[in-house]
Tab-separated table of N, CA and C in Angstrom:
chain	number	residue	atom	x	y	z
A	296	MET	N	-0.841	-5.910	1.352
A	296	MET	CA	-0.889	-4.763	0.504
A	296	MET	C	0.033	-4.870	-0.595
A	297	ILE	N	-0.443	-4.430	-1.907
A	297	ILE	CA	0.385	-4.548	-3.100
A	297	ILE	C	1.021	-3.090	-3.332
A	298	TRP	N	2.446	-3.006	-3.342
A	298	TRP	CA	3.057	-1.764	-3.522
A	298	TRP	C	3.570	-1.751	-4.953
A	299	LEU	N	3.394	-0.687	-5.657
A	299	LEU	CA	3.730	-0.353	-7.047
A	299	LEU	C	4.699	0.658	-7.193
A	300	LEU	N	5.866	0.315	-7.548
A	300	LEU	CA	6.948	1.227	-7.805
A	300	LEU	C	7.368	1.466	-9.287
A	301	ARG	N	7.068	2.648	-9.880
A	301	ARG	CA	7.514	2.819	-11.103
A	301	ARG	C	8.994	3.012	-11.229
A	302	HIS	N	9.553	2.530	-12.246
A	302	HIS	CA	11.091	2.712	-12.354
A	302	HIS	C	11.466	4.191	-12.302
A	303	GLY	N	12.636	4.381	-11.909
A	303	GLY	CA	13.180	5.756	-11.802
A	303	GLY	C	13.557	6.267	-13.205
A	304	ASP	N	13.933	7.469	-13.244
A	304	ASP	CA	14.315	8.119	-14.452
A	304	ASP	C	15.391	7.384	-15.244
A	305	ALA	N	15.152	7.221	-16.566
A	305	ALA	CA	16.078	6.395	-17.283
A	305	ALA	C	16.734	7.174	-18.443
A	306	ALA	N	17.882	6.661	-18.877
A	306	ALA	CA	18.484	7.375	-20.133
A	306	ALA	C	17.707	7.067	-21.306
A	307	ASP	N	17.756	7.976	-22.311
A	307	ASP	CA	17.145	7.769	-23.678
A	307	ASP	C	18.075	6.580	-24.445
A	308	GLY	N	17.505	5.959	-25.447
A	308	GLY	CA	18.281	5.053	-26.079
A	308	GLY	C	17.531	3.835	-26.587
A	309	SER	N	18.243	3.086	-27.186
A	309	SER	CA	17.685	1.773	-27.832
A	309	SER	C	18.830	0.701	-27.859
A	310	PRO	N	18.347	-0.522	-27.645
A	310	PRO	CA	17.000	-1.020	-27.439
A	310	PRO	C	16.297	-0.646	-26.076
A	311	ASP	N	15.033	-0.412	-26.104
A	311	ASP	CA	14.256	0.048	-25.034
A	311	ASP	C	14.538	-0.810	-23.657
A	312	ALA	N	14.673	-2.084	-23.878
A	312	ALA	CA	14.687	-2.887	-22.651
A	312	ALA	C	16.163	-2.766	-22.004
A	313	GLU	N	16.996	-2.208	-22.559
A	313	GLU	CA	18.443	-2.065	-22.054
A	313	GLU	C	18.695	-0.670	-21.567
A	314	ARG	N	17.731	0.308	-21.525
A	314	ARG	CA	17.980	1.681	-21.038
A	314	ARG	C	18.249	1.688	-19.541
A	315	PRO	N	19.436	2.169	-19.150
A	315	PRO	CA	19.876	2.210	-17.740
A	315	PRO	C	19.189	3.521	-16.989
A	316	LEU	N	19.224	3.400	-15.712
A	316	LEU	CA	18.835	4.536	-14.896
A	316	LEU	C	19.820	5.592	-14.990
A	317	THR	N	19.367	6.870	-14.985
A	317	THR	CA	20.314	7.974	-14.783
A	317	THR	C	20.597	8.085	-13.265
A	318	GLU	N	21.557	9.077	-12.917
A	318	GLU	CA	21.927	9.265	-11.516
A	318	GLU	C	20.567	9.588	-10.810
A	319	LYS	N	19.807	10.440	-11.375
A	319	LYS	CA	18.451	10.820	-10.836
A	319	LYS	C	17.632	9.607	-10.488
A	320	GLY	N	17.696	8.688	-11.548
A	320	GLY	CA	16.831	7.487	-11.451
A	320	GLY	C	17.385	6.623	-10.174
A	321	GLU	N	18.637	6.535	-10.084
A	321	GLU	CA	19.213	5.698	-9.046
A	321	GLU	C	18.858	6.307	-7.647
A	322	GLU	N	18.870	7.657	-7.625
A	322	GLU	CA	18.622	8.151	-6.249
A	322	GLU	C	17.120	8.034	-6.090
A	323	GLN	N	16.250	8.115	-7.035
A	323	GLN	CA	14.906	7.895	-6.769
A	323	GLN	C	14.535	6.522	-6.275
A	324	ALA	N	15.324	5.441	-6.826
A	324	ALA	CA	15.105	4.038	-6.342
A	324	ALA	C	15.619	3.864	-4.877
A	325	ARG	N	16.863	4.520	-4.559
A	325	ARG	CA	17.250	4.273	-3.232
A	325	ARG	C	16.240	5.054	-2.320
A	326	ALA	N	15.765	6.273	-2.604
A	326	ALA	CA	14.845	6.968	-1.840
A	326	ALA	C	13.496	6.241	-1.602
A	327	ALA	N	13.088	5.517	-2.563
A	327	ALA	CA	11.866	4.718	-2.441
A	327	ALA	C	12.081	3.652	-1.462
A	328	GLY	N	13.197	2.951	-1.527
A	328	GLY	CA	13.487	1.914	-0.502
A	328	GLY	C	13.676	2.569	0.889
A	329	ARG	N	14.291	3.668	0.969
A	329	ARG	CA	14.366	4.372	2.292
A	329	ARG	C	12.885	4.711	2.915
A	330	ALA	N	12.107	5.302	2.054
A	330	ALA	CA	10.792	5.618	2.290
A	330	ALA	C	9.957	4.475	2.782
A	331	LEU	N	10.055	3.363	2.054
A	331	LEU	CA	9.286	2.091	2.439
A	331	LEU	C	9.616	1.716	3.948
A	332	LYS	N	11.122	1.767	4.054
A	332	LYS	CA	11.520	1.388	5.340
A	332	LYS	C	11.097	2.435	6.508
A	333	THR	N	11.063	3.639	6.148
A	333	THR	CA	10.536	4.713	7.064
A	333	THR	C	9.112	4.403	7.406
A	334	LEU	N	8.333	3.913	6.369
A	334	LEU	CA	6.843	3.611	6.713
A	334	LEU	C	6.794	2.316	7.418
A	335	GLY	N	7.768	1.641	7.682
A	335	GLY	CA	7.711	0.217	8.462
A	335	GLY	C	7.131	-0.797	7.504
A	336	VAL	N	7.337	-0.676	6.143
A	336	VAL	CA	6.883	-1.668	5.116
A	336	VAL	C	7.998	-2.647	5.160
A	337	LYS	N	7.743	-3.942	5.261
A	337	LYS	CA	8.631	-5.010	4.928
A	337	LYS	C	8.099	-6.001	3.978
A	338	PRO	N	8.402	-5.703	2.840
A	338	PRO	CA	7.845	-6.662	1.763
A	338	PRO	C	8.447	-8.083	1.957
A	339	ALA	N	7.444	-8.899	1.726
A	339	ALA	CA	7.815	-10.378	1.799
A	339	ALA	C	8.405	-10.689	0.490
A	340	ALA	N	8.271	-10.000	-0.635
A	340	ALA	CA	8.728	-10.278	-1.926
A	340	ALA	C	8.730	-8.999	-2.846
A	341	CYS	N	9.635	-9.055	-3.807
A	341	CYS	CA	9.637	-7.970	-4.855
A	341	CYS	C	9.870	-8.593	-6.145
A	342	LEU	N	8.776	-8.317	-7.022
A	342	LEU	CA	8.857	-8.860	-8.356
A	342	LEU	C	9.146	-7.579	-9.256
A	343	THR	N	9.957	-7.875	-10.230
A	343	THR	CA	10.282	-6.709	-11.105
A	343	THR	C	10.246	-6.971	-12.595
A	344	SER	N	9.921	-6.082	-13.396
A	344	SER	CA	10.188	-6.243	-14.836
A	344	SER	C	11.645	-6.560	-15.059
A	345	PRO	N	11.868	-7.366	-16.122
A	345	PRO	CA	13.265	-7.587	-16.362
A	345	PRO	C	14.003	-6.599	-17.169
A	346	LYS	N	13.305	-5.503	-17.591
A	346	LYS	CA	14.042	-4.293	-18.357
A	346	LYS	C	14.967	-3.717	-17.361
A	347	VAL	N	16.146	-3.358	-17.764
A	347	VAL	CA	17.164	-2.972	-16.988
A	347	VAL	C	16.917	-1.725	-16.042
A	348	ARG	N	16.103	-0.734	-16.582
A	348	ARG	CA	15.899	0.391	-15.716
A	348	ARG	C	14.897	-0.005	-14.571
A	349	ALA	N	14.006	-0.997	-14.764
A	349	ALA	CA	13.038	-1.496	-13.638
A	349	ALA	C	13.889	-2.391	-12.729
A	350	ALA	N	14.565	-3.402	-13.373
A	350	ALA	CA	15.334	-4.314	-12.602
A	350	ALA	C	16.373	-3.564	-11.607
A	351	ASP	N	17.031	-2.495	-12.080
A	351	ASP	CA	18.011	-1.674	-11.317
A	351	ASP	C	17.250	-0.955	-10.308
A	352	THR	N	16.104	-0.413	-10.626
A	352	THR	CA	15.223	0.267	-9.519
A	352	THR	C	14.851	-0.764	-8.502
A	353	ALA	N	14.476	-1.755	-8.844
A	353	ALA	CA	14.224	-2.833	-7.848
A	353	ALA	C	15.471	-3.143	-6.853
A	354	ARG	N	16.553	-3.408	-7.661
A	354	ARG	CA	17.672	-3.867	-6.886
A	354	ARG	C	18.111	-2.727	-5.883
A	355	LEU	N	18.165	-1.492	-6.261
A	355	LEU	CA	18.543	-0.398	-5.411
A	355	LEU	C	17.573	-0.201	-4.246
A	356	ALA	N	16.236	-0.154	-4.477
A	356	ALA	CA	15.187	-0.036	-3.515
A	356	ALA	C	15.218	-1.227	-2.581
A	357	CYS	N	15.507	-2.359	-3.058
A	357	CYS	CA	15.484	-3.638	-2.103
A	357	CYS	C	16.747	-3.723	-1.338
A	358	GLU	N	17.732	-3.122	-1.661
A	358	GLU	CA	18.985	-3.087	-0.959
A	358	GLU	C	18.631	-2.231	0.382
A	359	GLU	N	17.940	-1.330	0.367
A	359	GLU	CA	17.442	-0.610	1.573
A	359	GLU	C	16.643	-1.489	2.374
A	360	LEU	N	15.928	-2.446	1.864
A	360	LEU	CA	14.902	-3.252	2.524
A	360	LEU	C	15.407	-4.530	2.928
A	361	GLY	N	16.580	-4.929	2.510
A	361	GLY	CA	17.095	-6.304	2.981
A	361	GLY	C	16.545	-7.523	2.112
A	362	ILE	N	15.971	-7.288	0.919
A	362	ILE	CA	15.319	-8.347	0.231
A	362	ILE	C	15.831	-8.324	-1.188
A	363	GLU	N	15.736	-9.571	-1.896
A	363	GLU	CA	16.289	-9.753	-3.133
A	363	GLU	C	15.096	-9.604	-4.245
A	364	PRO	N	15.083	-8.801	-5.189
A	364	PRO	CA	14.116	-8.776	-6.263
A	364	PRO	C	14.191	-10.132	-7.214
A	365	GLN	N	12.942	-10.403	-7.593
A	365	GLN	CA	12.933	-11.557	-8.593
A	365	GLN	C	12.337	-11.030	-9.948
A	366	LEU	N	12.928	-11.496	-11.012
A	366	LEU	CA	12.471	-11.089	-12.334
A	366	LEU	C	11.142	-11.669	-12.685
A	367	GLU	N	10.225	-10.790	-13.219
A	367	GLU	CA	8.873	-11.364	-13.457
A	367	GLU	C	8.513	-10.763	-14.929
A	368	PRO	N	8.657	-11.567	-15.903
A	368	PRO	CA	8.346	-11.177	-17.274
A	368	PRO	C	6.953	-10.400	-17.549
A	369	LYS	N	6.011	-10.732	-16.815
A	369	LYS	CA	4.667	-10.276	-16.828
A	369	LYS	C	4.665	-8.811	-16.603
A	370	LEU	N	5.619	-8.223	-15.955
A	370	LEU	CA	5.812	-6.859	-15.633
A	370	LEU	C	6.515	-6.113	-16.581
A	371	ALA	N	7.061	-6.761	-17.816
A	371	ALA	CA	7.903	-6.074	-18.783
A	371	ALA	C	7.070	-5.097	-19.705
A	372	GLY	N	5.852	-5.162	-19.643
A	372	GLY	CA	4.899	-4.197	-20.418
A	372	GLY	C	3.721	-4.796	-20.942
A	373	GLY	N	2.656	-4.018	-20.822
A	373	GLY	CA	1.293	-4.430	-20.975
A	373	GLY	C	0.591	-4.712	-19.827
A	374	PRO	N	-0.762	-5.047	-19.967
A	374	PRO	CA	-1.654	-5.261	-18.902
A	374	PRO	C	-1.138	-6.399	-18.137
A	375	PHE	N	-1.377	-6.450	-16.830
A	375	PHE	CA	-1.028	-7.480	-15.804
A	375	PHE	C	-2.050	-7.490	-14.687
A	376	ASP	N	-2.085	-8.601	-13.947
A	376	ASP	CA	-2.986	-8.610	-12.830
A	376	ASP	C	-2.063	-8.553	-11.463
A	377	PRO	N	-2.032	-7.495	-10.813
A	377	PRO	CA	-1.253	-7.276	-9.717
A	377	PRO	C	-1.583	-8.291	-8.592
A	378	GLU	N	-2.943	-8.621	-8.365
A	378	GLU	CA	-3.358	-9.536	-7.380
A	378	GLU	C	-2.797	-10.877	-7.709
A	379	ALA	N	-2.934	-11.373	-8.912
A	379	ALA	CA	-2.545	-12.777	-9.237
A	379	ALA	C	-0.916	-12.870	-9.087
A	380	LEU	N	-0.255	-11.782	-9.433
A	380	LEU	CA	1.174	-11.834	-9.138
A	380	LEU	C	1.548	-11.875	-7.676
A	381	ALA	N	0.923	-11.180	-6.937
A	381	ALA	CA	1.151	-11.012	-5.483
A	381	ALA	C	0.545	-12.209	-4.680
A	382	ALA	N	-0.358	-13.056	-5.212
A	382	ALA	CA	-0.986	-13.983	-4.440
A	382	ALA	C	-0.044	-14.972	-3.807
A	383	GLY	N	-0.184	-15.201	-2.544
A	383	GLY	CA	0.663	-16.250	-1.964
A	383	GLY	C	2.040	-15.926	-1.473
A	384	LEU	N	2.419	-14.687	-1.839
A	384	LEU	CA	3.862	-14.146	-1.584
A	384	LEU	C	3.948	-13.547	-0.245
A	385	GLY	N	2.899	-13.157	0.485
A	385	GLY	CA	2.990	-12.514	1.752
A	385	GLY	C	2.070	-11.176	1.906
A	386	ASP	N	2.145	-10.596	2.994
A	386	ASP	CA	1.189	-9.571	3.349
A	386	ASP	C	1.539	-8.308	2.446
A	387	ASP	N	2.778	-7.910	2.359
A	387	ASP	CA	3.289	-6.739	1.533
A	387	ASP	C	4.126	-7.347	0.396
A	388	VAL	N	3.732	-7.001	-0.792
A	388	VAL	CA	4.528	-7.349	-2.021
A	388	VAL	C	4.819	-6.110	-2.816
A	389	LEU	N	6.050	-5.884	-3.219
A	389	LEU	CA	6.519	-4.791	-3.999
A	389	LEU	C	6.618	-5.197	-5.452
A	390	LEU	N	5.921	-4.566	-6.337
A	390	LEU	CA	6.074	-4.754	-7.795
A	390	LEU	C	6.747	-3.447	-8.394
A	391	VAL	N	7.699	-3.715	-9.354
A	391	VAL	CA	8.393	-2.699	-9.936
A	391	VAL	C	8.282	-2.839	-11.482
A	392	GLY	N	7.934	-1.794	-12.050
A	392	GLY	CA	7.624	-1.796	-13.541
A	392	GLY	C	7.493	-0.535	-14.207
A	393	HIS	N	6.538	-0.510	-15.026
A	393	HIS	CA	6.514	0.677	-16.051
A	393	HIS	C	5.079	1.287	-16.252
A	394	ASP	N	4.962	2.417	-16.675
A	394	ASP	CA	3.749	3.159	-17.110
A	394	ASP	C	3.528	3.028	-18.635
A	395	PRO	N	2.328	3.063	-19.148
A	395	PRO	CA	1.034	3.234	-18.424
A	395	PRO	C	0.605	2.057	-17.713
A	396	ASP	N	1.349	1.035	-17.693
A	396	ASP	CA	0.754	-0.306	-17.022
A	396	ASP	C	0.472	-0.070	-15.509
A	397	PHE	N	1.333	0.603	-14.815
A	397	PHE	CA	1.121	0.694	-13.417
A	397	PHE	C	-0.061	1.579	-13.132
A	398	SER	N	-0.234	2.708	-13.796
A	398	SER	CA	-1.425	3.628	-13.756
A	398	SER	C	-2.705	2.834	-14.052
A	399	MET	N	-2.653	2.098	-14.995
A	399	MET	CA	-3.835	1.351	-15.423
A	399	MET	C	-4.210	0.106	-14.341
A	400	ALA	N	-3.132	-0.360	-13.798
A	400	ALA	CA	-3.354	-1.395	-12.676
A	400	ALA	C	-4.016	-0.702	-11.510
A	401	VAL	N	-3.456	0.421	-11.176
A	401	VAL	CA	-4.227	1.130	-10.001
A	401	VAL	C	-5.621	1.421	-10.253
A	402	HIS	N	-5.914	1.815	-11.461
A	402	HIS	CA	-7.190	1.970	-11.926
A	402	HIS	C	-8.074	0.784	-11.806
A	403	SER	N	-7.611	-0.294	-12.395
A	403	SER	CA	-8.339	-1.596	-12.356
A	403	SER	C	-8.587	-2.127	-11.011
A	404	LEU	N	-7.661	-1.783	-10.086
A	404	LEU	CA	-7.847	-2.345	-8.816
A	404	LEU	C	-8.715	-1.423	-7.929
A	405	THR	N	-8.789	-0.147	-8.208
A	405	THR	CA	-9.477	0.802	-7.298
A	405	THR	C	-10.558	1.695	-8.009
A	406	GLY	N	-10.341	1.750	-9.293
A	406	GLY	CA	-11.254	2.812	-9.964
A	406	GLY	C	-10.598	4.153	-9.971
A	407	ALA	N	-9.513	4.439	-9.292
A	407	ALA	CA	-8.809	5.753	-9.166
A	407	ALA	C	-8.096	6.002	-10.398
A	408	GLN	N	-8.310	7.340	-10.958
A	408	GLN	CA	-7.509	7.870	-12.040
A	408	GLN	C	-6.176	8.372	-11.504
A	409	VAL	N	-5.081	7.814	-11.836
A	409	VAL	CA	-3.709	8.230	-11.283
A	409	VAL	C	-2.790	8.326	-12.573
A	410	SER	N	-1.726	8.925	-12.179
A	410	SER	CA	-0.602	8.984	-13.222
A	410	SER	C	0.656	8.834	-12.449
A	411	MET	N	1.173	7.547	-12.524
A	411	MET	CA	2.340	7.173	-11.814
A	411	MET	C	3.563	7.907	-12.452
A	412	LYS	N	4.276	8.671	-11.569
A	412	LYS	CA	5.358	9.390	-12.028
A	412	LYS	C	6.619	8.472	-12.000
A	413	LYS	N	7.722	8.724	-12.820
A	413	LYS	CA	8.873	7.974	-12.677
A	413	LYS	C	9.460	8.051	-11.292
A	414	GLY	N	9.685	6.860	-10.575
A	414	GLY	CA	10.011	6.855	-9.180
A	414	GLY	C	8.911	6.950	-8.273
A	415	GLY	N	7.730	6.969	-8.909
A	415	GLY	CA	6.513	7.143	-7.932
A	415	GLY	C	6.006	5.723	-7.349
A	416	LEU	N	5.342	5.875	-6.172
A	416	LEU	CA	4.875	4.608	-5.518
A	416	LEU	C	3.393	4.771	-5.136
A	417	ALA	N	2.758	3.557	-5.242
A	417	ALA	CA	1.354	3.457	-4.916
A	417	ALA	C	1.129	2.248	-4.164
A	418	ALA	N	0.214	2.201	-3.260
A	418	ALA	CA	-0.125	0.968	-2.504
A	418	ALA	C	-1.634	0.780	-2.453
A	419	VAL	N	-2.028	-0.365	-2.792
A	419	VAL	CA	-3.458	-0.913	-2.968
A	419	VAL	C	-3.695	-1.973	-2.002
A	420	GLU	N	-4.773	-1.916	-1.241
A	420	GLU	CA	-5.271	-2.984	-0.332
A	420	GLU	C	-6.648	-3.195	-0.405
A	421	LYS	N	-7.150	-4.419	-0.765
A	421	LYS	CA	-8.548	-4.657	-0.948
A	421	LYS	C	-9.372	-3.658	-1.740
A	422	GLY	N	-8.861	-3.362	-2.798
A	422	GLY	CA	-9.513	-2.422	-3.771
A	422	GLY	C	-9.490	-0.997	-3.389
A	423	GLU	N	-8.865	-0.631	-2.359
A	423	GLU	CA	-8.652	0.732	-1.928
A	423	GLU	C	-7.246	1.399	-2.217
A	424	LEU	N	-7.128	2.469	-2.815
A	424	LEU	CA	-5.861	3.187	-2.944
A	424	LEU	C	-5.431	3.798	-1.521
A	425	LYS	N	-4.430	3.242	-1.044
A	425	LYS	CA	-3.960	3.583	0.353
A	425	LYS	C	-2.935	4.564	0.362
A	426	VAL	N	-2.109	4.600	-0.577
A	426	VAL	CA	-0.843	5.476	-0.770
A	426	VAL	C	-0.601	5.791	-2.261
A	427	LEU	N	-0.355	6.954	-2.470
A	427	LEU	CA	0.070	7.574	-3.771
A	427	LEU	C	1.162	8.607	-3.495
A	428	LEU	N	2.478	8.366	-3.889
A	428	LEU	CA	3.503	9.287	-3.606
A	428	LEU	C	4.241	9.605	-4.825
A	429	ARG	N	4.495	10.950	-5.043
A	429	ARG	CA	5.354	11.348	-5.962
A	429	ARG	C	6.809	11.278	-5.706
A	430	PRO	N	7.803	11.296	-6.622
A	430	PRO	CA	9.266	11.266	-6.125
A	430	PRO	C	9.576	12.284	-5.160
A	431	VAL	N	9.028	13.554	-5.303
A	431	VAL	CA	9.388	14.594	-4.342
A	431	VAL	C	8.987	14.384	-2.987
A	432	GLU	N	7.772	13.652	-2.782
A	432	GLU	CA	7.339	13.350	-1.475
A	432	GLU	C	8.212	12.114	-0.987
A	433	ILE	N	8.359	11.143	-1.851
A	433	ILE	CA	9.187	10.047	-1.421
A	433	ILE	C	10.695	10.626	-0.865
A	434	ARG	N	11.205	11.468	-1.521
A	434	ARG	CA	12.651	12.052	-1.234
A	434	ARG	C	12.467	12.615	0.188
A	435	ALA	N	11.365	13.446	0.327
A	435	ALA	CA	11.321	14.171	1.705
A	435	ALA	C	11.113	13.187	2.809
A	436	MET	N	10.539	11.939	2.631
A	436	MET	CA	10.457	11.060	3.645
A	436	MET	C	11.575	10.168	3.759
A	437	ALA	N	12.531	10.057	2.764
A	437	ALA	CA	13.692	9.304	2.824
A	437	ALA	C	14.741	10.034	3.432
A	438	ASP	N	14.694	11.355	3.490
A	438	ASP	CA	15.822	12.174	4.011
A	438	ASP	C	15.890	12.232	5.488
């Protein structure tokens, strides 16, 4: 299954690639990791956008899961192929990045019209949207 985690809430500023997570964003990232753990998800790999807000989201979420995220420039912005990125990495792969790219990726994989919220999580398996969680739902699962 391919898991897509949109980065948590980030500070405004410039340059865009260096925007850090806010406290809220850090908690969203930790909660996502705890929620995945609660669901019994054990990602074999985590690939993340190199932009600070996404890389920090991945790092904090992966601390909860006991894995190390790897930077993937193809997740830094623009269309990408989640299946190609996840190929050969294991049964469950976590991708961390940005919108509208992640909402478009879910649509291209499943046909579903979704809007990934900051800190939101989706899972797709064989063209089917299996999970779509908003941060409020993730937080409830993580507590």
